Amino acid sequence: MKVGVLALQGAFREHAEALGALGADVTLVKRPEHLAGVDAIVLPGGESTTIDKLLDTSELREPLHERLHHGLPAFATCAGLIVCASGIVDGRPDQRPLGVLDVTVRRNGYGRQRESFEADLKVRSLPGDAFRGVFIRAPVVERVGAAVEVLAAHEGVPVLGRQGAIWFSSFHPELAGDLRLHESFLHEVG
Amino acid sequence: MGEGAARAELPVPLFCAGGIATPADAALVMQLGAQAVFVGSGIFKSSDPAKRARAIVEATTHFDDAEIVAKVSRGLGEPMRGEEIGTLDVKLAERGW
């Protein structure tokens, strides 16, 4: 299975390593032609306004939106979640989310760099040990639509979920040293 | 050293900074193995900082695409100028002059 990782900015390398370790055929997506033949895509964490601008300059905004809108499975993490959201609070005025997830997020909602933290998460779809969530200047999910299934919450706030084929987390699953979330994503889309 | 040789890259992220004044400079250090480029005076001492900053970011993302690096390098105005060391007003050390 060919899995793309949006590689405009941010933690794409760590996602590519995690997916590669699980046997996926990983391709870095920086230009529209890199989307060809991709069966799923990961939208990594990073800095959402930078990714937003680079979506335009790389000419990826329209083709990526088109593929996601037509059901391309995706795992959107941290800034990737902001990119996919339908609403952003505290974004830049010119930031244009793709709107493929019916959620509203508050950018940097958990605070600045020094407020970054880790927390053990009980994930509904993962029996066994807790998953260590790494939250780096993470967005806070302030609202989820009726079509969203919440898979984990931290202090009552959704931090992991899905809407159809699009998964999202406000934390960085690729930095946990635990491949179970990538594995279950691949298992489902494969 | 052994681990670096085996992986053909450093085991830690490499940030490059210092003297980067053009999009091509940023693309060069990325091609040499950097994961990130840090630019200060190369942007702020240029004639059009906002435009140059954007171009350097694009060249960093698309460092392996010569066409894009060439495209974003056009029309940026004047880059940061190097300064002749003998003309500096502030000397960080008095030795060696």
GROMACS .gro file of C-alpha atoms in nm:
model
  287
    1MET     CA    1   0.000   0.000   0.000
    2LYS     CA    2   0.128   0.342  -0.095
    3VAL     CA    3   0.099   0.598   0.183
    4GLY     CA    4   0.177   0.963   0.123
    5VAL     CA    5   0.310   1.194   0.391
    6LEU     CA    6   0.253   1.564   0.332
    7ALA     CA    7   0.612   1.693   0.347
    8LEU     CA    8   0.583   2.069   0.319
    9GLN     CA    9   0.697   2.141   0.674
   10GLY     CA   10   0.700   1.979   1.016
   11ALA     CA   11   0.730   1.624   1.151
   12PHE     CA   12   0.689   1.440   0.818
   13ARG     CA   13   1.016   1.251   0.855
   14GLU     CA   14   0.910   1.088   1.183
   15HIS     CA   15   0.576   0.981   1.033
   16ALA     CA   16   0.755   0.839   0.727
   17GLU     CA   17   0.986   0.638   0.952
   18ALA     CA   18   0.694   0.502   1.157
   19LEU     CA   19   0.499   0.400   0.844
   20GLY     CA   20   0.809   0.255   0.681
   21ALA     CA   21   0.881   0.045   0.991
   22LEU     CA   22   0.531  -0.103   0.950
   23GLY     CA   23   0.603  -0.202   0.591
   24ALA     CA   24   0.415   0.072   0.406
   25ASP     CA   25   0.541   0.206   0.076
   26VAL     CA   26   0.593   0.567   0.185
   27THR     CA   27   0.609   0.861  -0.050
   28LEU     CA   28   0.673   1.224   0.049
   29VAL     CA   29   0.413   1.461  -0.097
   30LYS     CA   30   0.543   1.805  -0.191
   31ARG     CA   31   0.385   1.858  -0.533
   32PRO     CA   32   0.049   1.764  -0.693
   33GLU     CA   33   0.204   1.483  -0.898
   34HIS     CA   34   0.317   1.310  -0.577
   35LEU     CA   35  -0.049   1.239  -0.491
   36ALA     CA   36  -0.081   1.002  -0.786
   37GLY     CA   37  -0.145   0.645  -0.676
   38VAL     CA   38  -0.147   0.729  -0.307
   39ASP     CA   39  -0.392   0.507  -0.111
   40ALA     CA   40  -0.382   0.712   0.209
   41ILE     CA   41  -0.210   1.022   0.341
   42VAL     CA   42  -0.071   1.151   0.669
   43LEU     CA   43  -0.090   1.523   0.739
   44PRO     CA   44   0.181   1.582   0.999
   45GLY     CA   45   0.225   1.829   1.281
   46GLY     CA   46   0.432   2.138   1.233
   47GLU     CA   47   0.326   2.500   1.210
   48SER     CA   48  -0.019   2.530   1.060
   49THR     CA   49   0.007   2.877   0.905
   50THR     CA   50   0.333   2.779   0.734
   51ILE     CA   51   0.174   2.461   0.598
   52ASP     CA   52  -0.127   2.670   0.491
   53LYS     CA   53   0.091   2.904   0.284
   54LEU     CA   54   0.296   2.619   0.138
   55LEU     CA   55  -0.025   2.441   0.029
   56ASP     CA   56  -0.078   2.736  -0.205
   57THR     CA   57   0.278   2.783  -0.330
   58SER     CA   58   0.317   2.409  -0.394
   59GLU     CA   59  -0.018   2.404  -0.578
   60LEU     CA   60  -0.137   2.121  -0.355
   61ARG     CA   61  -0.441   2.288  -0.196
   62GLU     CA   62  -0.698   2.203  -0.464
   63PRO     CA   63  -0.582   1.849  -0.553
   64LEU     CA   64  -0.540   1.754  -0.187
   65HIS     CA   65  -0.881   1.892  -0.098
   66GLU     CA   66  -1.030   1.706  -0.393
   67ARG     CA   67  -0.879   1.372  -0.290
   68LEU     CA   68  -0.980   1.413   0.076
   69HIS     CA   69  -1.329   1.522  -0.021
   70HIS     CA   70  -1.364   1.206  -0.230
   71GLY     CA   71  -1.267   0.974   0.051
   72LEU     CA   72  -0.888   0.946   0.055
   73PRO     CA   73  -0.811   0.800   0.401
   74ALA     CA   74  -0.605   1.041   0.607
   75PHE     CA   75  -0.447   1.073   0.949
   76ALA     CA   76  -0.424   1.440   1.042
   77THR     CA   77  -0.208   1.509   1.345
   78CYS     CA   78  -0.161   1.835   1.539
   79ALA     CA   79  -0.110   2.106   1.275
   80GLY     CA   80  -0.250   1.859   1.020
   81LEU     CA   81  -0.572   1.857   1.223
   82ILE     CA   82  -0.585   2.238   1.204
   83VAL     CA   83  -0.535   2.217   0.826
   84CYS     CA   84  -0.832   1.976   0.795
   85ALA     CA   85  -1.068   2.146   1.040
   86SER     CA   86  -1.383   2.331   0.942
   87GLY     CA   87  -1.317   2.611   1.190
   88ILE     CA   88  -1.008   2.764   1.353
   89VAL     CA   89  -1.007   2.989   1.658
   90ASP     CA   90  -0.692   3.200   1.708
   91GLY     CA   91  -0.560   3.126   1.360
   92ARG     CA   92  -0.423   3.385   1.124
   93PRO     CA   93  -0.699   3.581   0.950
   94ASP     CA   94  -0.576   3.460   0.610
   95GLN     CA   95  -0.553   3.093   0.716
   96ARG     CA   96  -0.791   2.875   0.513
   97PRO     CA   97  -0.858   2.528   0.658
   98LEU     CA   98  -0.964   2.256   0.415
   99GLY     CA   99  -1.289   2.191   0.603
  100VAL     CA  100  -1.291   1.815   0.553
  101LEU     CA  101  -1.336   1.747   0.927
  102ASP     CA  102  -1.640   1.881   1.109
  103VAL     CA  103  -1.443   2.008   1.408
  104THR     CA  104  -1.346   2.346   1.545
  105VAL     CA  105  -0.999   2.377   1.692
  106ARG     CA  106  -0.824   2.647   1.890
  107ARG     CA  107  -0.472   2.693   1.755
  108ASN     CA  108  -0.206   2.674   2.031
  109GLY     CA  109  -0.500   2.611   2.264
  110TYR     CA  110  -0.290   2.416   2.516
  111GLY     CA  111  -0.048   2.708   2.541
  112ARG     CA  112   0.294   2.800   2.418
  113GLN     CA  113   0.605   2.588   2.386
  114ARG     CA  114   0.675   2.573   2.760
  115GLU     CA  115   0.323   2.440   2.820
  116SER     CA  116   0.384   2.140   2.592
  117PHE     CA  117   0.323   1.816   2.783
  118GLU     CA  118   0.280   1.439   2.768
  119ALA     CA  119  -0.017   1.242   2.900
  120ASP     CA  120  -0.129   0.880   2.907
  121LEU     CA  121  -0.440   0.834   2.696
  122LYS     CA  122  -0.698   0.560   2.710
  123VAL     CA  123  -0.779   0.488   2.347
  124ARG     CA  124  -1.113   0.312   2.292
  125SER     CA  125  -0.994   0.120   1.988
  126LEU     CA  126  -0.665   0.005   2.148
  127PRO     CA  127  -0.700  -0.258   2.417
  128GLY     CA  128  -0.413  -0.287   2.660
  129ASP     CA  129  -0.169  -0.019   2.764
  130ALA     CA  130  -0.240   0.351   2.750
  131PHE     CA  131  -0.099   0.548   2.455
  132ARG     CA  132   0.149   0.820   2.548
  133GLY     CA  133   0.025   1.144   2.394
  134VAL     CA  134   0.291   1.402   2.310
  135PHE     CA  135   0.126   1.745   2.294
  136ILE     CA  136   0.347   2.016   2.142
  137ARG     CA  137   0.181   2.359   2.124
  138ALA     CA  138  -0.119   2.145   2.049
  139PRO     CA  139  -0.457   2.263   1.926
  140VAL     CA  140  -0.761   2.218   2.151
  141VAL     CA  141  -1.063   2.052   1.991
  142GLU     CA  142  -1.344   2.283   2.097
  143ARG     CA  143  -1.630   2.129   1.900
  144VAL     CA  144  -1.691   1.805   1.714
  145GLY     CA  145  -1.977   1.746   1.472
  146ALA     CA  146  -2.226   1.459   1.496
  147ALA     CA  147  -2.035   1.253   1.237
  148VAL     CA  148  -1.718   1.250   1.447
  149GLU     CA  149  -1.636   0.946   1.657
  150VAL     CA  150  -1.417   1.037   1.955
  151LEU     CA  151  -1.158   0.766   2.031
  152ALA     CA  152  -0.972   0.931   2.319
  153ALA     CA  153  -1.009   1.233   2.540
  154HIS     CA  154  -0.782   1.416   2.781
  155GLU     CA  155  -0.950   1.596   3.071
  156GLY     CA  156  -1.281   1.567   2.892
  157VAL     CA  157  -1.156   1.718   2.565
  158PRO     CA  158  -1.137   1.501   2.250
  159VAL     CA  159  -0.776   1.441   2.143
  160LEU     CA  160  -0.817   1.149   1.902
  161GLY     CA  161  -1.105   1.070   1.672
  162ARG     CA  162  -1.226   1.008   1.323
  163GLN     CA  163  -1.488   1.115   1.077
  164GLY     CA  164  -1.528   0.840   0.820
  165ALA     CA  165  -1.188   0.769   0.668
  166ILE     CA  166  -1.022   1.077   0.818
  167TRP     CA  167  -0.853   1.023   1.152
  168PHE     CA  168  -0.722   1.305   1.366
  169SER     CA  169  -0.520   1.364   1.680
  170SER     CA  170  -0.422   1.685   1.853
  171PHE     CA  171  -0.103   1.512   1.975
  172HIS     CA  172   0.198   1.373   1.785
  173PRO     CA  173   0.153   0.991   1.761
  174GLU     CA  174   0.478   0.959   1.563
  175LEU     CA  175   0.686   1.072   1.860
  176ALA     CA  176   0.553   0.824   2.117
  177GLY     CA  177   0.780   0.532   2.026
  178ASP     CA  178   0.454   0.335   2.000
  179LEU     CA  179   0.338   0.237   1.651
  180ARG     CA  180  -0.008   0.108   1.746
  181LEU     CA  181  -0.204   0.405   1.609
  182HIS     CA  182  -0.017   0.404   1.277
  183GLU     CA  183  -0.064   0.028   1.266
  184SER     CA  184  -0.439   0.043   1.319
  185PHE     CA  185  -0.470   0.323   1.062
  186LEU     CA  186  -0.279   0.117   0.804
  187HIS     CA  187  -0.473  -0.195   0.897
  188GLU     CA  188  -0.801  -0.023   0.831
  189VAL     CA  189  -0.712   0.149   0.505
  190GLY     CA  190  -0.517  -0.152   0.372
  191MET     CA  191   3.021   0.802   1.432
  192GLY     CA  192   2.939   0.441   1.356
  193GLU     CA  193   2.567   0.503   1.388
  194GLY     CA  194   2.591   0.811   1.165
  195ALA     CA  195   2.784   0.617   0.902
  196ALA     CA  196   2.537   0.328   0.909
  197ARG     CA  197   2.236   0.556   0.867
  198ALA     CA  198   2.418   0.788   0.625
  199GLU     CA  199   2.283   1.074   0.835
  200LEU     CA  200   2.316   1.218   1.183
  201PRO     CA  201   2.119   1.049   1.464
  202VAL     CA  202   1.989   1.391   1.574
  203PRO     CA  203   1.821   1.673   1.380
  204LEU     CA  204   2.064   1.912   1.210
  205PHE     CA  205   1.973   2.281   1.208
  206CYS     CA  206   2.186   2.504   0.986
  207ALA     CA  207   2.235   2.876   1.040
  208GLY     CA  208   2.480   3.153   0.963
  209GLY     CA  209   2.545   3.338   0.641
  210ILE     CA  210   2.239   3.208   0.457
  211ALA     CA  211   2.135   3.495   0.228
  212THR     CA  212   1.963   3.335  -0.072
  213PRO     CA  213   1.707   3.060  -0.142
  214ALA     CA  214   1.988   2.864  -0.308
  215ASP     CA  215   2.194   2.882   0.014
  216ALA     CA  216   1.903   2.726   0.204
  217ALA     CA  217   1.851   2.456  -0.060
  218LEU     CA  218   2.224   2.377  -0.050
  219VAL     CA  219   2.236   2.306   0.324
  220MET     CA  220   1.918   2.099   0.295
  221GLN     CA  221   2.080   1.893   0.017
  222LEU     CA  222   2.381   1.846   0.246
  223GLY     CA  223   2.155   1.685   0.507
  224ALA     CA  224   2.001   1.961   0.719
  225GLN     CA  225   1.646   1.911   0.847
  226ALA     CA  226   1.590   2.282   0.911
  227VAL     CA  227   1.739   2.618   0.820
  228PHE     CA  228   1.751   2.915   1.055
  229VAL     CA  229   1.787   3.258   0.891
  230GLY     CA  230   1.812   3.595   1.064
  231SER     CA  231   2.015   3.878   0.913
  232GLY     CA  232   2.003   3.715   0.570
  233ILE     CA  233   1.636   3.815   0.568
  234PHE     CA  234   1.632   4.131   0.778
  235LYS     CA  235   1.930   4.295   0.607
  236SER     CA  236   1.795   4.232   0.257
  237SER     CA  237   1.604   4.496   0.061
  238ASP     CA  238   1.267   4.311   0.071
  239PRO     CA  239   1.262   4.092   0.385
  240ALA     CA  240   0.905   3.957   0.353
  241LYS     CA  241   0.953   3.843  -0.004
  242ARG     CA  242   1.294   3.694   0.067
  243ALA     CA  243   1.168   3.511   0.377
  244ARG     CA  244   0.889   3.350   0.177
  245ALA     CA  245   1.132   3.250  -0.099
  246ILE     CA  246   1.377   3.093   0.148
  247VAL     CA  247   1.096   2.892   0.310
  248GLU     CA  248   0.983   2.765  -0.030
  249ALA     CA  249   1.339   2.675  -0.129
  250THR     CA  250   1.381   2.485   0.199
  251THR     CA  251   1.065   2.280   0.141
  252HIS     CA  252   1.147   2.213  -0.227
  253PHE     CA  253   1.527   2.193  -0.186
  254ASP     CA  254   1.551   1.899  -0.425
  255ASP     CA  255   1.352   2.067  -0.703
  256ALA     CA  256   1.590   2.296  -0.894
  257GLU     CA  257   1.308   2.443  -1.100
  258ILE     CA  258   1.126   2.573  -0.793
  259VAL     CA  259   1.447   2.700  -0.630
  260ALA     CA  260   1.526   2.893  -0.950
  261LYS     CA  261   1.171   3.026  -0.978
  262VAL     CA  262   1.153   3.161  -0.622
  263SER     CA  263   1.501   3.315  -0.655
  264ARG     CA  264   1.389   3.568  -0.914
  265GLY     CA  265   1.305   3.931  -0.839
  266LEU     CA  266   1.398   3.932  -0.472
  267GLY     CA  267   1.586   4.264  -0.470
  268GLU     CA  268   1.918   4.308  -0.296
  269PRO     CA  269   2.050   4.031  -0.066
  270MET     CA  270   2.230   4.089   0.261
  271ARG     CA  271   2.572   4.236   0.190
  272GLY     CA  272   2.888   4.099   0.347
  273GLU     CA  273   3.073   4.359   0.552
  274GLU     CA  274   3.446   4.424   0.520
  275ILE     CA  275   3.588   4.325   0.855
  276GLY     CA  276   3.824   4.624   0.877
  277THR     CA  277   3.532   4.866   0.860
  278LEU     CA  278   3.330   4.723   1.153
  279ASP     CA  279   3.260   4.972   1.432
  280VAL     CA  280   3.215   4.708   1.701
  281LYS     CA  281   3.497   4.461   1.752
  282LEU     CA  282   3.403   4.162   1.967
  283ALA     CA  283   3.772   4.108   2.055
  284GLU     CA  284   4.061   4.352   2.055
  285ARG     CA  285   4.323   4.088   1.978
  286GLY     CA  286   4.444   4.010   1.630
  287TRP     CA  287   4.395   4.345   1.462
   0.00000   0.00000   0.00000
